[in-house]
Amino acid sequence: MSDFFTVSVLLATLAAGIRLATPFLLAALGETLGQRSGVLNLGVEGVMLLGAYGAYYATLRTESVLLGIVIGLAVGGAMGIVYGVVTLALKAEQGISGIGIFIFGLGLSDLLFQKQVGTPTPIDGLGDLAIPVLGDLPWVGEVLFHQNVLVYVAFLLVPAMWYLINRTPFGMNVRAVGETPEAADSLGVSVNRTRYITIFVGNALAGLAGASLALELGIFQQNLTNGHGFIAVALVYFGAWRPVGVMAGSMVFGLVSAMVLQWKTLGIVVGTTASIVGMFPAVLTILVLVLVSRRTGSPSALTRPFERGH
Amino acid sequence: MTTLIRSLIRRSWPVGLVVLALAVSACAEEETGRSADDPIRIAMVGPSASNDLAFTQSMVDSLNRLGQEYNIEVDITDGTFVIEDAAVAIRGYAEDGFDIVLAHGSQFGGSLSEIAPDYPDTYFAWGTSRDTFGLSNVYSYSVKSDQGGYINGAMAAHLTESGTIGVVGPIEVGDIKAYIDGFVAGVASVDSSITVNVNYIDSFSDVALAAEAAQAHIEAGADVLTGVSQMTVGATGVAREHGVLWFGSQSDQTPLGEEIVVASQIYNWDYQLGQIVEDLLAGEQNGRVITADFSNGGLTMAYNPNFALDADVREAADAVQAGITDGSISTGIE
Amino acid sequence: MLAAALIGAVMLLILGANPLTGYAALVDGAFGGTKNLANSALKAMPLLLVGAGITVAFRTGVINIGGEGQIIVGAIFSTLLVLAVPDVPRFLLVPLAFLFGALGGAVWGGMAGALKSYAGVNEILSTIMLNIIAVQILNLLLRGPLMDPGEIERGSRIPHTERLSGNADLPILPGGTRLHLGVVVAVLMAVACYVLLFRTTQGLRLRASGHNPFASLYAGMSVKRNVVLAFMYSGAMCGMAGVTLVFGSEGHRLATDGGATTFTGAAGFNGIVAALFGGLHPLWTIPASFLFGALLVGANAMQRAVQVPAALILALNGLVVVFVVGSMQARARLGRTAARLRAEARESPADTEAPDPDAAAEAPP
């Protein structure tokens, strides 16, 4: 145990926790926006996989990480349009169509990878970007300011998303549409247009989350995300539909995962004990959900398609 | 929810029709026997992709080489990580009259022990393992992967400057455990003061986890890493990013990082396959355990031509390999 | 479905394969000959159990995507039983194994139901987490106390149990195929789900809960209790799927591949798709599961014939789900009855307090 509590290992664990939290955070922030407008997207996992593959493939072919990020966003956005048509225009049941999107993304990303790439070919992913001055701070600099660019983007999105939802006219529409779509509609707010935008942005962020995973790893493979997307959806509930809460949830997940890995690396937990530790984040989420659901309510119109005039 | 359910019910009748139509179209199946001039039909069932740069690919490559020596016809089902899917494929191949059926994965043994008795004329081979279930038509192949591990470990010990080396392992089984134990022994044979952190991530396929494990090793001070199985592509990515050296096993992993991969131990199944094919041609069934090592050519080392390996280290590695081959050096494993 | 088949054909063309050859291989691989038909039926068996169970949950107004975890826990329960009493005669041990499997699945499903009813936790999230926990428990057991002693002795340490008692093997059905008792059980249980839902008072209550929870409440029913019950029934079905996957497998043991899907082959998810194909009706789920199982089997044949990865079928299945749900709802809008019901529920004062309106099963204060 003593090995773990050295300053350098602790700092490294914190830094790793932040890095691991990033894909969760990006996807969960996008999902938060969608859910605040009353749309549940269970397909995050599938969108992440497609975004991850798109980013990986673009970077592999062009050697431009930037293009990879853009493609990740674009693929996510495109899936957002599809999901918007399905759930808004066709008013499909959101939970099930999300599962459909997940299965579609899982299959298509694997199919394209096998046909277009095949053998695992590494790419030069995102390197760490040290922030001048801040990066030189003792301890803090190492943990917070030696990360890849998408980590900064993700954490800067937290206040941005908070501002968007709580302090802008658009955000007000989003909240209105998510709570009482009929009232919003009667005030002249287009429910579906608002939801199309939130779904588009939310899915684009899911695509970016996938891209962050693929570019951080510098590789793609079948089912790369391995449940990240579903956990991101859970984190929205965990964070009680507030960006800061979502960030806290993502950090808990990231830090716990980082700690488990460090412990295993240093031989603090071995073999079967590791499985027990591996359950910890899931058990924790359930406990938090039990507490959170008592305290706060979800957007009232969540999963409910809007229909005018009845 | 209710509207959904109602309309779903109304629309479901076409499904029934399609099923009916397809069921009616079922037709009879065929059987084939082998005469001397026919090619030897070999089927392989592998857990991951044929081009995984690891365990499955090592067998695919060996089958390709075997094809240059013998008249064979190969059929491959890869990506069957679900054990029962593999079992169905194994039985399917036996049923279809393949001469040799390879169950390439130690996790397939449980199924094979039940299937093999039903097809006494079919030659089955599986590995890595050392268990033939007492059946004459079952061959099991294994590798002394601890030998290459030992060589890699010795080199790693020479190359580390920090005195810390990391190992990213999947699950503590068979040839993987042997490789890692051999690696640890190899390091200790050069310098017992070097720390070797071993981390089994409990997955053959989770590259994200493998990457984080590699990251954790590097944060713990490791400047040389090794790992086994197809998930290591995640770890090599991290190693590249940090310029940390990498030692591979199973297949030549040079393509994963020309600037960091030092050397890989390669599994050549040619030796074992050759023995089984010879038995088949002679019409004999001598189900047994066939073990590959450096002395019979079943194991070889591949050095990355683009990596400027210090001549002294290479010399030391060659000496260890020679010692292992002639038996003067023992890895101390098993 | 036709649309998905067309898109699939286009994708095959783009990937440089002849769609006709591809589909021919798929159909032949799935339906060509008794052996392939039997394989399709075997693949369909767990999907049917999971799918029919899921119809019970859906009809009660809850979504059960915890099939994976429930399958695993059911398999663990039945395996523990068989390890404990391997010498019980076959005619007793096989039914007992199913009973324990159902029990395990019901416990795991019931937890999600209880969390929803009594703690207000969204069932989609709790079941995802319970799936993760079940996988870890399985890994823990197979890596530890349940590992085959032979594996420990040989040092190969493959994470599976010993070959389980032959008395628990699901008997092979006559006819020269690999079909075993599990297929019969699956069909019978699907019929049982139908009877439960449509021919019993309890089924009426469950459906009423799903149909209009508020009306049910006024009628004096406990919607909370019904949700827990529905999850237990659904879980029990998944648990039995776990039993068929262990005692009907070639290896006759509980195993894991070390990945996220362990031994289930994602049946917990695929079962949902099968249930959707079957219009969320237990009886229609029977042919739908068979068709879906056949697709999965045929996909492998297609992969070999035209070198297009079987993942194509997975992608198409996703599309089918989206299309089916999408077109369904569009039609449903013609009939406004349910929408009006929902609108009423929405306007009822209870809704403002309910933490989760989708959860609809929440009691008003």
CSV table of N, CA and C in Angstrom, one decimal, chain B residues 57-143:
chain,number,residue,atom,x,y,z
B,57,GLN,N,-3.3,-14.7,-35.9
B,57,GLN,CA,-2.5,-14.5,-37.1
B,57,GLN,C,-1.3,-15.5,-37.2
B,58,SER,N,-0.7,-15.8,-36.0
B,58,SER,CA,0.4,-16.7,-36.0
B,58,SER,C,0.0,-18.0,-36.7
B,59,MET,N,-1.2,-18.5,-36.4
B,59,MET,CA,-1.6,-19.8,-37.0
B,59,MET,C,-1.9,-19.6,-38.5
B,60,VAL,N,-2.6,-18.5,-38.8
B,60,VAL,CA,-2.9,-18.3,-40.2
B,60,VAL,C,-1.6,-18.2,-41.1
B,61,ASP,N,-0.6,-17.5,-40.6
B,61,ASP,CA,0.7,-17.5,-41.3
B,61,ASP,C,1.3,-18.8,-41.4
B,62,SER,N,1.2,-19.6,-40.4
B,62,SER,CA,1.7,-21.0,-40.4
B,62,SER,C,1.0,-21.8,-41.5
B,63,LEU,N,-0.3,-21.7,-41.5
B,63,LEU,CA,-1.1,-22.5,-42.5
B,63,LEU,C,-0.7,-22.1,-43.9
B,64,ASN,N,-0.4,-20.8,-44.1
B,64,ASN,CA,0.0,-20.3,-45.4
B,64,ASN,C,1.3,-20.9,-45.8
B,65,ARG,N,2.3,-21.0,-44.9
B,65,ARG,CA,3.5,-21.7,-45.2
B,65,ARG,C,3.4,-23.2,-45.4
B,66,LEU,N,2.5,-23.8,-44.7
B,66,LEU,CA,2.2,-25.2,-44.8
B,66,LEU,C,1.7,-25.5,-46.2
B,67,GLY,N,1.0,-24.5,-46.8
B,67,GLY,CA,0.4,-24.7,-48.1
B,67,GLY,C,1.5,-24.8,-49.2
B,68,GLN,N,2.7,-24.2,-48.9
B,68,GLN,CA,3.8,-24.3,-49.9
B,68,GLN,C,4.4,-25.7,-49.9
B,69,GLU,N,4.2,-26.4,-48.9
B,69,GLU,CA,4.9,-27.7,-48.7
B,69,GLU,C,3.9,-28.9,-49.1
B,70,TYR,N,2.7,-28.7,-48.7
B,70,TYR,CA,1.7,-29.8,-48.9
B,70,TYR,C,0.5,-29.3,-49.7
B,71,ASN,N,-0.2,-30.2,-50.3
B,71,ASN,CA,-1.4,-29.9,-51.1
B,71,ASN,C,-2.5,-29.7,-50.1
B,72,ILE,N,-2.8,-28.5,-49.7
B,72,ILE,CA,-3.9,-28.4,-48.7
B,72,ILE,C,-4.9,-27.4,-49.1
B,73,GLU,N,-6.1,-27.5,-48.5
B,73,GLU,CA,-7.1,-26.5,-48.8
B,73,GLU,C,-7.6,-26.0,-47.4
B,74,VAL,N,-7.6,-24.7,-47.2
B,74,VAL,CA,-7.8,-24.2,-45.8
B,74,VAL,C,-9.1,-23.4,-45.8
B,75,ASP,N,-9.8,-23.6,-44.7
B,75,ASP,CA,-11.0,-22.8,-44.4
B,75,ASP,C,-10.9,-22.2,-43.0
B,76,ILE,N,-11.1,-21.0,-42.9
B,76,ILE,CA,-10.9,-20.3,-41.6
B,76,ILE,C,-12.2,-19.6,-41.1
B,77,THR,N,-12.5,-19.9,-39.8
B,77,THR,CA,-13.5,-19.1,-39.2
B,77,THR,C,-12.9,-18.3,-38.1
B,78,ASP,N,-12.8,-17.0,-38.2
B,78,ASP,CA,-12.1,-16.2,-37.2
B,78,ASP,C,-13.1,-15.4,-36.4
B,79,GLY,N,-12.6,-14.7,-35.4
B,79,GLY,CA,-13.4,-13.8,-34.7
B,79,GLY,C,-14.5,-14.5,-33.8
B,80,THR,N,-14.3,-15.8,-33.5
B,80,THR,CA,-15.3,-16.5,-32.7
B,80,THR,C,-14.9,-16.4,-31.2
B,81,PHE,N,-14.9,-15.2,-30.7
B,81,PHE,CA,-14.5,-15.1,-29.3
B,81,PHE,C,-15.6,-15.7,-28.4
B,82,VAL,N,-16.8,-15.9,-28.8
B,82,VAL,CA,-17.8,-16.6,-28.0
B,82,VAL,C,-17.6,-18.1,-28.2
B,83,ILE,N,-17.3,-18.7,-27.0
B,83,ILE,CA,-16.9,-20.1,-27.1
B,83,ILE,C,-17.9,-21.0,-27.8
B,84,GLU,N,-19.2,-20.8,-27.5
B,84,GLU,CA,-20.2,-21.7,-28.1
B,84,GLU,C,-20.2,-21.5,-29.6
B,85,ASP,N,-20.0,-20.3,-30.1
B,85,ASP,CA,-19.9,-20.1,-31.6
B,85,ASP,C,-18.8,-20.9,-32.2
B,86,ALA,N,-17.7,-20.9,-31.5
B,86,ALA,CA,-16.5,-21.7,-31.9
B,86,ALA,C,-16.9,-23.1,-31.9
B,87,ALA,N,-17.6,-23.6,-30.9
B,87,ALA,CA,-17.9,-25.0,-30.8
B,87,ALA,C,-18.8,-25.4,-32.0
B,88,VAL,N,-19.7,-24.6,-32.3
B,88,VAL,CA,-20.6,-24.9,-33.5
B,88,VAL,C,-19.8,-25.0,-34.8
B,89,ALA,N,-18.8,-24.0,-34.9
B,89,ALA,CA,-18.0,-24.1,-36.1
B,89,ALA,C,-17.1,-25.3,-36.1
B,90,ILE,N,-16.6,-25.7,-35.0
B,90,ILE,CA,-15.7,-26.9,-34.9
B,90,ILE,C,-16.5,-28.1,-35.3
B,91,ARG,N,-17.7,-28.3,-34.7
B,91,ARG,CA,-18.5,-29.4,-35.1
B,91,ARG,C,-18.9,-29.4,-36.5
B,92,GLY,N,-19.2,-28.2,-37.0
B,92,GLY,CA,-19.6,-28.0,-38.4
B,92,GLY,C,-18.5,-28.5,-39.4
B,93,TYR,N,-17.3,-28.1,-39.1
B,93,TYR,CA,-16.2,-28.5,-39.9
B,93,TYR,C,-16.0,-30.1,-39.9
B,94,ALA,N,-16.1,-30.6,-38.7
B,94,ALA,CA,-16.0,-32.1,-38.6
B,94,ALA,C,-17.1,-32.8,-39.4
B,95,GLU,N,-18.3,-32.2,-39.2
B,95,GLU,CA,-19.4,-32.8,-39.9
B,95,GLU,C,-19.2,-32.7,-41.4
B,96,ASP,N,-18.6,-31.6,-41.9
B,96,ASP,CA,-18.4,-31.4,-43.3
B,96,ASP,C,-17.3,-32.2,-43.9
B,97,GLY,N,-16.7,-33.0,-43.0
B,97,GLY,CA,-15.6,-33.9,-43.5
B,97,GLY,C,-14.2,-33.3,-43.7
B,98,PHE,N,-13.9,-32.3,-43.0
B,98,PHE,CA,-12.6,-31.8,-43.0
B,98,PHE,C,-11.6,-32.8,-42.4
B,99,ASP,N,-10.4,-32.9,-42.9
B,99,ASP,CA,-9.5,-33.9,-42.4
B,99,ASP,C,-8.9,-33.5,-41.1
B,100,ILE,N,-8.5,-32.2,-41.0
B,100,ILE,CA,-7.9,-31.7,-39.8
B,100,ILE,C,-8.7,-30.5,-39.3
B,101,VAL,N,-9.1,-30.5,-38.1
B,101,VAL,CA,-9.8,-29.3,-37.5
B,101,VAL,C,-9.0,-28.7,-36.4
B,102,LEU,N,-8.6,-27.5,-36.5
B,102,LEU,CA,-7.8,-26.8,-35.5
B,102,LEU,C,-8.7,-25.9,-34.7
B,103,ALA,N,-8.7,-26.2,-33.4
B,103,ALA,CA,-9.4,-25.3,-32.4
B,103,ALA,C,-8.4,-24.5,-31.7
B,104,HIS,N,-8.2,-23.3,-32.3
B,104,HIS,CA,-7.0,-22.5,-32.0
B,104,HIS,C,-7.3,-21.6,-30.8
B,105,GLY,N,-7.3,-22.1,-29.6
B,105,GLY,CA,-7.6,-21.3,-28.4
B,105,GLY,C,-7.8,-22.3,-27.3
B,106,SER,N,-7.1,-22.0,-26.2
B,106,SER,CA,-7.2,-22.9,-25.0
B,106,SER,C,-8.6,-22.9,-24.5
B,107,GLN,N,-9.3,-21.9,-24.7
B,107,GLN,CA,-10.7,-21.8,-24.1
B,107,GLN,C,-11.6,-22.8,-24.9
B,108,PHE,N,-11.2,-23.3,-26.0
B,108,PHE,CA,-12.1,-24.2,-26.8
B,108,PHE,C,-12.0,-25.7,-26.4
B,109,GLY,N,-11.0,-26.0,-25.5
B,109,GLY,CA,-10.8,-27.4,-25.1
B,109,GLY,C,-12.0,-28.0,-24.5
B,110,GLY,N,-12.7,-27.3,-23.6
B,110,GLY,CA,-13.9,-27.9,-23.0
B,110,GLY,C,-14.9,-28.4,-24.0
B,111,SER,N,-15.1,-27.6,-25.1
B,111,SER,CA,-16.0,-28.1,-26.1
B,111,SER,C,-15.5,-29.2,-26.9
B,112,LEU,N,-14.2,-29.1,-27.2
B,112,LEU,CA,-13.5,-30.1,-28.1
B,112,LEU,C,-13.6,-31.5,-27.4
B,113,SER,N,-13.4,-31.5,-26.1
B,113,SER,CA,-13.4,-32.8,-25.4
B,113,SER,C,-14.7,-33.5,-25.6
B,114,GLU,N,-15.8,-32.8,-25.9
B,114,GLU,CA,-17.1,-33.4,-26.1
B,114,GLU,C,-17.3,-33.7,-27.5
B,115,ILE,N,-16.8,-32.9,-28.4
B,115,ILE,CA,-17.0,-33.1,-29.9
B,115,ILE,C,-16.2,-34.2,-30.5
B,116,ALA,N,-14.9,-34.2,-30.1
B,116,ALA,CA,-13.9,-35.1,-30.8
B,116,ALA,C,-14.3,-36.6,-30.8
B,117,PRO,N,-14.9,-37.1,-29.6
B,117,PRO,CA,-15.3,-38.5,-29.6
B,117,PRO,C,-16.3,-38.8,-30.7
B,118,ASP,N,-17.1,-37.8,-31.1
B,118,ASP,CA,-18.2,-38.1,-32.1
B,118,ASP,C,-17.6,-38.2,-33.5
B,119,TYR,N,-16.4,-37.8,-33.7
B,119,TYR,CA,-15.8,-37.9,-35.1
B,119,TYR,C,-14.4,-38.5,-35.1
B,120,PRO,N,-14.4,-39.9,-34.8
B,120,PRO,CA,-13.2,-40.6,-34.6
B,120,PRO,C,-12.2,-40.5,-35.8
B,121,ASP,N,-12.7,-40.2,-37.0
B,121,ASP,CA,-11.9,-40.2,-38.2
B,121,ASP,C,-11.2,-38.8,-38.4
B,122,THR,N,-11.8,-37.8,-37.8
B,122,THR,CA,-11.2,-36.5,-38.0
B,122,THR,C,-10.1,-36.3,-37.0
B,123,TYR,N,-9.0,-35.6,-37.5
B,123,TYR,CA,-7.9,-35.2,-36.7
B,123,TYR,C,-8.2,-33.9,-36.1
B,124,PHE,N,-8.2,-33.8,-34.8
B,124,PHE,CA,-8.4,-32.5,-34.1
B,124,PHE,C,-7.1,-32.1,-33.5
B,125,ALA,N,-6.9,-30.8,-33.5
B,125,ALA,CA,-5.7,-30.2,-32.8
B,125,ALA,C,-6.1,-29.0,-32.1
B,126,TRP,N,-5.7,-28.8,-30.9
B,126,TRP,CA,-6.0,-27.6,-30.2
B,126,TRP,C,-4.9,-27.1,-29.3
B,127,GLY,N,-4.9,-25.8,-29.0
B,127,GLY,CA,-3.9,-25.3,-28.2
B,127,GLY,C,-4.1,-23.8,-27.9
B,128,THR,N,-3.2,-23.3,-27.0
B,128,THR,CA,-2.2,-24.0,-26.5
B,128,THR,C,-2.6,-24.8,-25.3
B,129,SER,N,-2.2,-26.1,-25.2
B,129,SER,CA,-2.6,-26.9,-24.1
B,129,SER,C,-1.7,-28.1,-24.1
B,130,ARG,N,-1.9,-28.9,-23.0
B,130,ARG,CA,-1.1,-30.1,-22.9
B,130,ARG,C,-2.1,-31.3,-22.5
B,131,ASP,N,-3.2,-31.3,-23.1
B,131,ASP,CA,-4.2,-32.3,-22.7
B,131,ASP,C,-4.9,-32.9,-24.0
B,132,THR,N,-4.8,-34.2,-24.2
B,132,THR,CA,-5.5,-34.8,-25.4
B,132,THR,C,-6.7,-35.5,-25.0
B,133,PHE,N,-7.1,-35.4,-23.8
B,133,PHE,CA,-8.3,-36.1,-23.2
B,133,PHE,C,-8.2,-37.6,-23.4
B,134,GLY,N,-7.0,-38.1,-23.6
B,134,GLY,CA,-6.8,-39.5,-23.8
B,134,GLY,C,-7.4,-40.0,-25.1
B,135,LEU,N,-7.6,-39.2,-26.1
B,135,LEU,CA,-8.2,-39.6,-27.3
B,135,LEU,C,-7.1,-39.6,-28.4
B,136,SER,N,-7.2,-40.7,-29.3
B,136,SER,CA,-6.1,-40.8,-30.2
B,136,SER,C,-6.2,-39.8,-31.4
B,137,ASN,N,-7.4,-39.3,-31.6
B,137,ASN,CA,-7.6,-38.3,-32.7
B,137,ASN,C,-7.4,-36.9,-32.3
B,138,VAL,N,-7.0,-36.7,-31.0
B,138,VAL,CA,-6.8,-35.3,-30.6
B,138,VAL,C,-5.3,-35.0,-30.3
B,139,TYR,N,-4.8,-34.0,-31.0
B,139,TYR,CA,-3.4,-33.5,-30.8
B,139,TYR,C,-3.5,-32.2,-30.0
B,140,SER,N,-2.6,-32.0,-29.2
B,140,SER,CA,-2.6,-30.7,-28.5
B,140,SER,C,-1.2,-30.1,-28.7
B,141,TYR,N,-1.3,-28.8,-29.0
B,141,TYR,CA,0.0,-28.2,-29.2
B,141,TYR,C,0.3,-27.1,-28.2
B,142,SER,N,1.5,-27.0,-27.8
B,142,SER,CA,1.9,-26.0,-26.8
B,142,SER,C,3.2,-25.4,-27.2
B,143,VAL,N,3.6,-24.3,-26.6
B,143,VAL,CA,4.9,-23.7,-26.9
B,143,VAL,C,5.6,-23.4,-25.6
